[in-house]
């Protein structure tokens, strides 16, 4: 066994860390503002190749390993949780289009996505189908060389993106069969959007997408008709581990800052670090976060070597956000009243990380996946 990164991976980590510390960390609070210039920041990420991690070289991507996606996400999330989210949405959308879109769509969209000129979101969740995503009702009807789409997507990150991979029902039957994925440019007539006021993850600019008789070319179909659900669920298998790394990295940053704080802060005549009531929560956070981190990298490594990893990724996605929320909360408390103020980033981190106890599948759904992968599909709840 080998738990170390290669020299090449260490060099990659160092490069991303330098960018993260110099250019990402100082603006963590600023990026919450609704008027933050996200397109300019995406261009900067693109200059470093960070928006093409899983895109083919022929479209300007770097097509790196899944472990490297984890390394980039970890380093960026230490400075700003939301920049980690940008990596996740970028790898999902570029990889789904590279693997399943028509050549025309790939040529039209991938170079712009990789260079930060255009951003593509993903819309699955609807007002009456979240965890039970396959119950979606948004419908696409074929009309000549177009699809006509009508429905509502109730929870879409980057709802102000340039386009969205929208999940629609093209077939008759219920459930996952009959669900297709179609790329919808968001400037198409009939598309309306509204933004939510979220507790955290504000750079995700989540909102609702309204589709009223929206006509898109048939070649915008992503993958085969009726196979859209399976096409993208395969991506979610590993991005769950990437999201978990995001959470763990953010929490680890809080722990490291807290270690410095408790050594300097005194109470009852000595540094509070001397009290076990202070040092033990830090020890617990270090142990639990490191365990979750290793699970994340194991899932990504399994993906790299083409072995099954749905169970490990679901384990990571359940544990990562949960342990991160607990750790950041505890680190905030160890700062006393100061931790509750906006002068420290722990509160913002806590608000951000809670988002992924829900987004991309809740802890309960992760446990259903772990059980399904272990006990067998015949023991799924009906
Ligand atoms: C920050 C954020 C970003 C998001 N971004 C996107 C996006 O870009 N695109 C997109 O399509 N969606 C997005 N979502 C939506 C997200 O994927 C859904 O919120 C999530 O899948 C849960 O669905 P729901 O909110 O409808 O909750 P529900 O499915 O209504 O669940 C409510 C509660 O019931 C529990 N529950 C449901 N079924 C079961 C069961 N069988 N057993 C046990 N418990 C169960 C859940 O765990 C949860 O606690 C985002 C959400 C958040 C918070």
PDB file of C-alpha atoms in Angstrom, residues 142-367:
ATOM      1  CA  UNK A 142     -40.071  15.897 -30.042  1.00  0.00           C
ATOM      2  CA  UNK A 143     -41.348  18.228 -32.786  1.00  0.00           C
ATOM      3  CA  UNK A 144     -39.423  17.700 -36.026  1.00  0.00           C
ATOM      4  CA  UNK A 145     -35.780  18.555 -35.383  1.00  0.00           C
ATOM      5  CA  UNK A 146     -36.529  20.208 -32.047  1.00  0.00           C
ATOM      6  CA  UNK A 147     -37.564  19.317 -28.500  1.00  0.00           C
ATOM      7  CA  UNK A 148     -40.240  21.439 -26.811  1.00  0.00           C
ATOM      8  CA  UNK A 149     -39.713  21.542 -23.037  1.00  0.00           C
ATOM      9  CA  UNK A 150     -42.179  22.535 -20.317  1.00  0.00           C
ATOM     10  CA  UNK A 151     -41.819  22.264 -16.552  1.00  0.00           C
ATOM     11  CA  UNK A 152     -40.127  23.688 -13.480  1.00  0.00           C
ATOM     12  CA  UNK A 153     -36.762  22.980 -11.862  1.00  0.00           C
ATOM     13  CA  UNK A 154     -36.863  24.175  -8.295  1.00  0.00           C
ATOM     14  CA  UNK A 155     -33.265  24.052  -7.078  1.00  0.00           C
ATOM     15  CA  UNK A 156     -30.577  24.811  -9.625  1.00  0.00           C
ATOM     16  CA  UNK A 157     -27.121  26.056  -8.663  1.00  0.00           C
ATOM     17  CA  UNK A 158     -25.758  28.742 -11.028  1.00  0.00           C
ATOM     18  CA  UNK A 159     -29.269  29.453 -12.265  1.00  0.00           C
ATOM     19  CA  UNK A 160     -27.774  32.447 -14.105  1.00  0.00           C
ATOM     20  CA  UNK A 161     -25.393  30.202 -16.100  1.00  0.00           C
ATOM     21  CA  UNK A 162     -25.235  30.287 -19.906  1.00  0.00           C
ATOM     22  CA  UNK A 163     -26.862  26.891 -20.285  1.00  0.00           C
ATOM     23  CA  UNK A 164     -28.200  24.061 -18.232  1.00  0.00           C
ATOM     24  CA  UNK A 165     -28.249  20.276 -18.641  1.00  0.00           C
ATOM     25  CA  UNK A 166     -31.948  19.769 -17.931  1.00  0.00           C
ATOM     26  CA  UNK A 167     -33.482  16.413 -17.039  1.00  0.00           C
ATOM     27  CA  UNK A 168     -36.788  15.823 -18.750  1.00  0.00           C
ATOM     28  CA  UNK A 169     -39.263  13.041 -19.309  1.00  0.00           C
ATOM     29  CA  UNK A 170     -39.304  11.981 -22.955  1.00  0.00           C
ATOM     30  CA  UNK A 171     -40.755   8.495 -22.491  1.00  0.00           C
ATOM     31  CA  UNK A 172     -44.092   7.392 -21.096  1.00  0.00           C
ATOM     32  CA  UNK A 173     -43.380   5.199 -18.071  1.00  0.00           C
ATOM     33  CA  UNK A 174     -42.619   6.388 -14.527  1.00  0.00           C
ATOM     34  CA  UNK A 175     -39.191   6.292 -12.879  1.00  0.00           C
ATOM     35  CA  UNK A 176     -35.705   6.592 -14.308  1.00  0.00           C
ATOM     36  CA  UNK A 177     -36.561   4.941 -17.627  1.00  0.00           C
ATOM     37  CA  UNK A 178     -37.835   7.568 -20.003  1.00  0.00           C
ATOM     38  CA  UNK A 179     -35.736  10.391 -18.501  1.00  0.00           C
ATOM     39  CA  UNK A 180     -33.444  12.226 -20.928  1.00  0.00           C
ATOM     40  CA  UNK A 181     -30.865  15.002 -20.534  1.00  0.00           C
ATOM     41  CA  UNK A 182     -30.975  18.006 -22.868  1.00  0.00           C
ATOM     42  CA  UNK A 183     -28.665  21.019 -23.004  1.00  0.00           C
ATOM     43  CA  UNK A 184     -30.788  24.172 -22.821  1.00  0.00           C
ATOM     44  CA  UNK A 185     -29.153  27.565 -23.493  1.00  0.00           C
ATOM     45  CA  UNK A 186     -30.706  29.848 -20.890  1.00  0.00           C
ATOM     46  CA  UNK A 187     -31.224  32.711 -23.345  1.00  0.00           C
ATOM     47  CA  UNK A 188     -33.771  30.590 -25.280  1.00  0.00           C
ATOM     48  CA  UNK A 189     -37.281  32.129 -25.415  1.00  0.00           C
ATOM     49  CA  UNK A 190     -39.565  30.599 -22.762  1.00  0.00           C
ATOM     50  CA  UNK A 191     -36.838  30.230 -20.104  1.00  0.00           C
ATOM     51  CA  UNK A 192     -37.395  32.172 -16.872  1.00  0.00           C
ATOM     52  CA  UNK A 193     -35.287  32.153 -13.717  1.00  0.00           C
ATOM     53  CA  UNK A 194     -35.665  33.359 -10.133  1.00  0.00           C
ATOM     54  CA  UNK A 195     -32.911  33.482  -7.481  1.00  0.00           C
ATOM     55  CA  UNK A 196     -33.167  32.215  -3.879  1.00  0.00           C
ATOM     56  CA  UNK A 197     -31.796  33.911  -0.771  1.00  0.00           C
ATOM     57  CA  UNK A 198     -29.760  31.038   0.672  1.00  0.00           C
ATOM     58  CA  UNK A 199     -28.214  30.678   4.109  1.00  0.00           C
ATOM     59  CA  UNK A 200     -24.773  29.929   2.657  1.00  0.00           C
ATOM     60  CA  UNK A 201     -23.076  28.767  -0.547  1.00  0.00           C
ATOM     61  CA  UNK A 202     -24.167  32.106  -1.946  1.00  0.00           C
ATOM     62  CA  UNK A 203     -21.727  31.988  -4.854  1.00  0.00           C
ATOM     63  CA  UNK A 204     -23.750  28.987  -6.091  1.00  0.00           C
ATOM     64  CA  UNK A 205     -26.527  31.456  -6.933  1.00  0.00           C
ATOM     65  CA  UNK A 206     -29.222  28.817  -6.546  1.00  0.00           C
ATOM     66  CA  UNK A 207     -32.664  29.385  -7.933  1.00  0.00           C
ATOM     67  CA  UNK A 208     -35.644  28.079  -9.886  1.00  0.00           C
ATOM     68  CA  UNK A 209     -35.782  27.500 -13.605  1.00  0.00           C
ATOM     69  CA  UNK A 210     -39.124  27.902 -15.388  1.00  0.00           C
ATOM     70  CA  UNK A 211     -39.468  26.305 -18.820  1.00  0.00           C
ATOM     71  CA  UNK A 212     -42.507  27.232 -20.860  1.00  0.00           C
ATOM     72  CA  UNK A 213     -42.599  25.703 -24.350  1.00  0.00           C
ATOM     73  CA  UNK A 214     -38.817  26.067 -24.695  1.00  0.00           C
ATOM     74  CA  UNK A 215     -37.591  24.910 -28.128  1.00  0.00           C
ATOM     75  CA  UNK A 216     -34.073  23.514 -28.475  1.00  0.00           C
ATOM     76  CA  UNK A 217     -32.446  21.649 -31.393  1.00  0.00           C
ATOM     77  CA  UNK A 218     -32.724  17.853 -31.197  1.00  0.00           C
ATOM     78  CA  UNK A 219     -28.934  17.598 -31.401  1.00  0.00           C
ATOM     79  CA  UNK A 220     -28.806  19.156 -27.901  1.00  0.00           C
ATOM     80  CA  UNK A 221     -29.882  15.773 -26.516  1.00  0.00           C
ATOM     81  CA  UNK A 222     -27.100  14.546 -24.199  1.00  0.00           C
ATOM     82  CA  UNK A 223     -26.698  10.774 -24.480  1.00  0.00           C
ATOM     83  CA  UNK A 224     -29.452   8.545 -25.795  1.00  0.00           C
ATOM     84  CA  UNK A 225     -33.122   9.310 -25.349  1.00  0.00           C
ATOM     85  CA  UNK A 226     -34.406   7.694 -22.162  1.00  0.00           C
ATOM     86  CA  UNK A 227     -30.883   7.139 -20.780  1.00  0.00           C
ATOM     87  CA  UNK A 228     -30.263  10.578 -19.267  1.00  0.00           C
ATOM     88  CA  UNK A 229     -30.646   9.480 -15.698  1.00  0.00           C
ATOM     89  CA  UNK A 230     -28.102   6.668 -15.901  1.00  0.00           C
ATOM     90  CA  UNK A 231     -25.712   8.876 -17.870  1.00  0.00           C
ATOM     91  CA  UNK A 232     -25.380  11.467 -15.141  1.00  0.00           C
ATOM     92  CA  UNK A 233     -25.840   9.329 -12.043  1.00  0.00           C
ATOM     93  CA  UNK A 234     -22.556   7.709 -13.001  1.00  0.00           C
ATOM     94  CA  UNK A 235     -20.862  11.119 -12.565  1.00  0.00           C
ATOM     95  CA  UNK A 236     -22.509  11.663  -9.187  1.00  0.00           C
ATOM     96  CA  UNK A 237     -20.816   8.498  -7.939  1.00  0.00           C
ATOM     97  CA  UNK A 238     -17.430  10.174  -7.798  1.00  0.00           C
ATOM     98  CA  UNK A 239     -18.421  13.840  -7.401  1.00  0.00           C
ATOM     99  CA  UNK A 240     -19.902  12.856  -4.044  1.00  0.00           C
ATOM    100  CA  UNK A 241     -16.368  12.080  -2.867  1.00  0.00           C
ATOM    101  CA  UNK A 242     -15.158  15.414  -4.268  1.00  0.00           C
ATOM    102  CA  UNK A 243     -17.892  17.281  -2.372  1.00  0.00           C
ATOM    103  CA  UNK A 244     -16.889  15.437   0.793  1.00  0.00           C
ATOM    104  CA  UNK A 245     -13.269  16.567   0.285  1.00  0.00           C
ATOM    105  CA  UNK A 246     -14.553  20.124  -0.045  1.00  0.00           C
ATOM    106  CA  UNK A 247     -16.244  19.845   3.343  1.00  0.00           C
ATOM    107  CA  UNK A 248     -13.295  18.169   5.058  1.00  0.00           C
ATOM    108  CA  UNK A 249     -10.776  20.709   3.700  1.00  0.00           C
ATOM    109  CA  UNK A 250     -12.867  23.654   4.845  1.00  0.00           C
ATOM    110  CA  UNK A 251     -13.217  22.166   8.316  1.00  0.00           C
ATOM    111  CA  UNK A 252      -9.506  21.296   8.476  1.00  0.00           C
ATOM    112  CA  UNK A 253      -8.697  24.936   7.785  1.00  0.00           C
ATOM    113  CA  UNK A 254     -10.886  25.957  10.736  1.00  0.00           C
ATOM    114  CA  UNK A 255      -9.139  23.398  12.956  1.00  0.00           C
ATOM    115  CA  UNK A 256      -5.659  24.643  11.991  1.00  0.00           C
ATOM    116  CA  UNK A 257      -6.619  28.262  12.623  1.00  0.00           C
ATOM    117  CA  UNK A 258      -8.128  27.245  15.970  1.00  0.00           C
ATOM    118  CA  UNK A 259      -4.910  25.502  17.035  1.00  0.00           C
ATOM    119  CA  UNK A 260      -3.074  28.833  16.661  1.00  0.00           C
ATOM    120  CA  UNK A 261      -5.874  30.702  18.425  1.00  0.00           C
ATOM    121  CA  UNK A 262      -6.022  28.477  21.519  1.00  0.00           C
ATOM    122  CA  UNK A 263      -2.242  28.610  21.965  1.00  0.00           C
ATOM    123  CA  UNK A 264      -2.405  32.414  22.064  1.00  0.00           C
ATOM    124  CA  UNK A 265      -5.649  32.941  24.008  1.00  0.00           C
ATOM    125  CA  UNK A 266      -5.348  32.823  27.802  1.00  0.00           C
ATOM    126  CA  UNK A 267      -7.916  32.184  30.559  1.00  0.00           C
ATOM    127  CA  UNK A 268      -7.383  31.639  34.282  1.00  0.00           C
ATOM    128  CA  UNK A 269      -3.721  32.527  33.862  1.00  0.00           C
ATOM    129  CA  UNK A 270      -2.701  30.089  31.141  1.00  0.00           C
ATOM    130  CA  UNK A 271      -3.177  29.375  27.429  1.00  0.00           C
ATOM    131  CA  UNK A 272      -6.564  27.709  26.908  1.00  0.00           C
ATOM    132  CA  UNK A 273      -4.751  25.043  24.819  1.00  0.00           C
ATOM    133  CA  UNK A 274      -3.621  23.562  28.161  1.00  0.00           C
ATOM    134  CA  UNK A 275      -7.220  22.608  29.065  1.00  0.00           C
ATOM    135  CA  UNK A 276      -8.334  19.196  27.862  1.00  0.00           C
ATOM    136  CA  UNK A 277     -11.806  20.649  27.335  1.00  0.00           C
ATOM    137  CA  UNK A 278     -10.129  22.665  24.579  1.00  0.00           C
ATOM    138  CA  UNK A 279      -7.479  20.298  23.200  1.00  0.00           C
ATOM    139  CA  UNK A 280      -9.656  17.153  23.075  1.00  0.00           C
ATOM    140  CA  UNK A 281     -12.274  18.578  20.650  1.00  0.00           C
ATOM    141  CA  UNK A 282      -9.351  19.577  18.426  1.00  0.00           C
ATOM    142  CA  UNK A 283      -7.884  16.063  18.663  1.00  0.00           C
ATOM    143  CA  UNK A 284     -11.293  14.548  17.858  1.00  0.00           C
ATOM    144  CA  UNK A 285     -11.792  16.821  14.850  1.00  0.00           C
ATOM    145  CA  UNK A 286      -8.321  16.005  13.499  1.00  0.00           C
ATOM    146  CA  UNK A 287      -8.967  12.262  13.827  1.00  0.00           C
ATOM    147  CA  UNK A 288     -12.462  12.204  12.318  1.00  0.00           C
ATOM    148  CA  UNK A 289     -11.629  14.593   9.466  1.00  0.00           C
ATOM    149  CA  UNK A 290      -8.508  12.645   8.534  1.00  0.00           C
ATOM    150  CA  UNK A 291     -10.543   9.403   8.452  1.00  0.00           C
ATOM    151  CA  UNK A 292     -13.143  11.017   6.148  1.00  0.00           C
ATOM    152  CA  UNK A 293     -10.409  12.515   3.942  1.00  0.00           C
ATOM    153  CA  UNK A 294      -8.788   9.111   3.402  1.00  0.00           C
ATOM    154  CA  UNK A 295     -12.174   7.650   2.453  1.00  0.00           C
ATOM    155  CA  UNK A 296     -12.632  10.423  -0.135  1.00  0.00           C
ATOM    156  CA  UNK A 297      -9.263   9.753  -1.749  1.00  0.00           C
ATOM    157  CA  UNK A 298      -9.914   6.008  -1.672  1.00  0.00           C
ATOM    158  CA  UNK A 299     -13.167   6.532  -3.626  1.00  0.00           C
ATOM    159  CA  UNK A 300     -11.353   8.736  -6.188  1.00  0.00           C
ATOM    160  CA  UNK A 301      -8.495   6.268  -6.506  1.00  0.00           C
ATOM    161  CA  UNK A 302     -11.011   3.455  -7.096  1.00  0.00           C
ATOM    162  CA  UNK A 303     -12.551   5.559  -9.860  1.00  0.00           C
ATOM    163  CA  UNK A 304      -9.120   6.154 -11.395  1.00  0.00           C
ATOM    164  CA  UNK A 305      -8.370   2.432 -11.501  1.00  0.00           C
ATOM    165  CA  UNK A 306     -11.883   1.711 -12.837  1.00  0.00           C
ATOM    166  CA  UNK A 307     -13.104  -0.234  -9.796  1.00  0.00           C
ATOM    167  CA  UNK A 308     -16.588   0.114  -8.223  1.00  0.00           C
ATOM    168  CA  UNK A 309     -16.741   3.125  -5.899  1.00  0.00           C
ATOM    169  CA  UNK A 310     -20.435   4.060  -5.450  1.00  0.00           C
ATOM    170  CA  UNK A 311     -20.453   2.730  -1.869  1.00  0.00           C
ATOM    171  CA  UNK A 312     -17.224   4.498  -0.816  1.00  0.00           C
ATOM    172  CA  UNK A 313     -18.323   7.787  -2.413  1.00  0.00           C
ATOM    173  CA  UNK A 314     -21.700   7.617  -0.647  1.00  0.00           C
ATOM    174  CA  UNK A 315     -19.938   6.861   2.662  1.00  0.00           C
ATOM    175  CA  UNK A 316     -17.714   9.896   2.113  1.00  0.00           C
ATOM    176  CA  UNK A 317     -20.662  12.137   1.171  1.00  0.00           C
ATOM    177  CA  UNK A 318     -22.539  11.141   4.321  1.00  0.00           C
ATOM    178  CA  UNK A 319     -19.540  11.499   6.654  1.00  0.00           C
ATOM    179  CA  UNK A 320     -17.712  14.481   5.095  1.00  0.00           C
ATOM    180  CA  UNK A 321     -20.418  17.148   5.458  1.00  0.00           C
ATOM    181  CA  UNK A 322     -21.583  15.775   8.844  1.00  0.00           C
ATOM    182  CA  UNK A 323     -18.111  15.682  10.421  1.00  0.00           C
ATOM    183  CA  UNK A 324     -17.213  19.039   8.894  1.00  0.00           C
ATOM    184  CA  UNK A 325     -20.325  20.717  10.316  1.00  0.00           C
ATOM    185  CA  UNK A 326     -19.566  19.259  13.758  1.00  0.00           C
ATOM    186  CA  UNK A 327     -15.892  20.269  13.617  1.00  0.00           C
ATOM    187  CA  UNK A 328     -16.444  23.831  12.361  1.00  0.00           C
ATOM    188  CA  UNK A 329     -19.178  24.366  14.961  1.00  0.00           C
ATOM    189  CA  UNK A 330     -16.802  23.216  17.691  1.00  0.00           C
ATOM    190  CA  UNK A 331     -13.926  25.394  16.394  1.00  0.00           C
ATOM    191  CA  UNK A 332     -16.248  28.401  16.330  1.00  0.00           C
ATOM    192  CA  UNK A 333     -17.122  27.756  19.995  1.00  0.00           C
ATOM    193  CA  UNK A 334     -13.434  27.486  20.946  1.00  0.00           C
ATOM    194  CA  UNK A 335     -13.050  31.084  19.736  1.00  0.00           C
ATOM    195  CA  UNK A 336     -15.598  32.220  22.336  1.00  0.00           C
ATOM    196  CA  UNK A 337     -17.557  35.376  21.492  1.00  0.00           C
ATOM    197  CA  UNK A 338     -15.045  36.285  18.768  1.00  0.00           C
ATOM    198  CA  UNK A 339     -15.934  33.153  16.807  1.00  0.00           C
ATOM    199  CA  UNK A 340     -19.548  34.283  16.575  1.00  0.00           C
ATOM    200  CA  UNK A 341     -18.553  37.544  14.885  1.00  0.00           C
ATOM    201  CA  UNK A 342     -18.008  38.124  11.193  1.00  0.00           C
ATOM    202  CA  UNK A 343     -14.325  38.844  11.926  1.00  0.00           C
ATOM    203  CA  UNK A 344     -13.628  35.114  11.735  1.00  0.00           C
ATOM    204  CA  UNK A 345     -14.623  32.862   8.796  1.00  0.00           C
ATOM    205  CA  UNK A 346     -16.002  29.955  10.858  1.00  0.00           C
ATOM    206  CA  UNK A 347     -19.615  31.124  10.710  1.00  0.00           C
ATOM    207  CA  UNK A 348     -19.505  31.522   6.933  1.00  0.00           C
ATOM    208  CA  UNK A 349     -17.867  28.121   6.596  1.00  0.00           C
ATOM    209  CA  UNK A 350     -20.575  26.541   8.759  1.00  0.00           C
ATOM    210  CA  UNK A 351     -23.353  28.079   6.636  1.00  0.00           C
ATOM    211  CA  UNK A 352     -21.611  26.903   3.473  1.00  0.00           C
ATOM    212  CA  UNK A 353     -20.940  23.320   4.541  1.00  0.00           C
ATOM    213  CA  UNK A 354     -24.515  22.738   5.775  1.00  0.00           C
ATOM    214  CA  UNK A 355     -25.612  23.232   2.151  1.00  0.00           C
ATOM    215  CA  UNK A 356     -24.006  19.938   1.226  1.00  0.00           C
ATOM    216  CA  UNK A 357     -25.764  18.033   3.970  1.00  0.00           C
ATOM    217  CA  UNK A 358     -28.685  18.490   1.555  1.00  0.00           C
ATOM    218  CA  UNK A 359     -27.323  19.339  -1.908  1.00  0.00           C
ATOM    219  CA  UNK A 360     -26.316  16.446  -4.144  1.00  0.00           C
ATOM    220  CA  UNK A 361     -28.192  14.009  -1.923  1.00  0.00           C
ATOM    221  CA  UNK A 362     -28.890  14.026   1.818  1.00  0.00           C
ATOM    222  CA  UNK A 363     -27.227  11.811   4.425  1.00  0.00           C
ATOM    223  CA  UNK A 364     -30.300   9.559   4.440  1.00  0.00           C
ATOM    224  CA  UNK A 365     -30.037   9.005   0.684  1.00  0.00           C
ATOM    225  CA  UNK A 366     -26.298   8.270   1.043  1.00  0.00           C
ATOM    226  CA  UNK A 367     -27.140   5.604   3.623  1.00  0.00           C
TER     227      UNK A 367
END
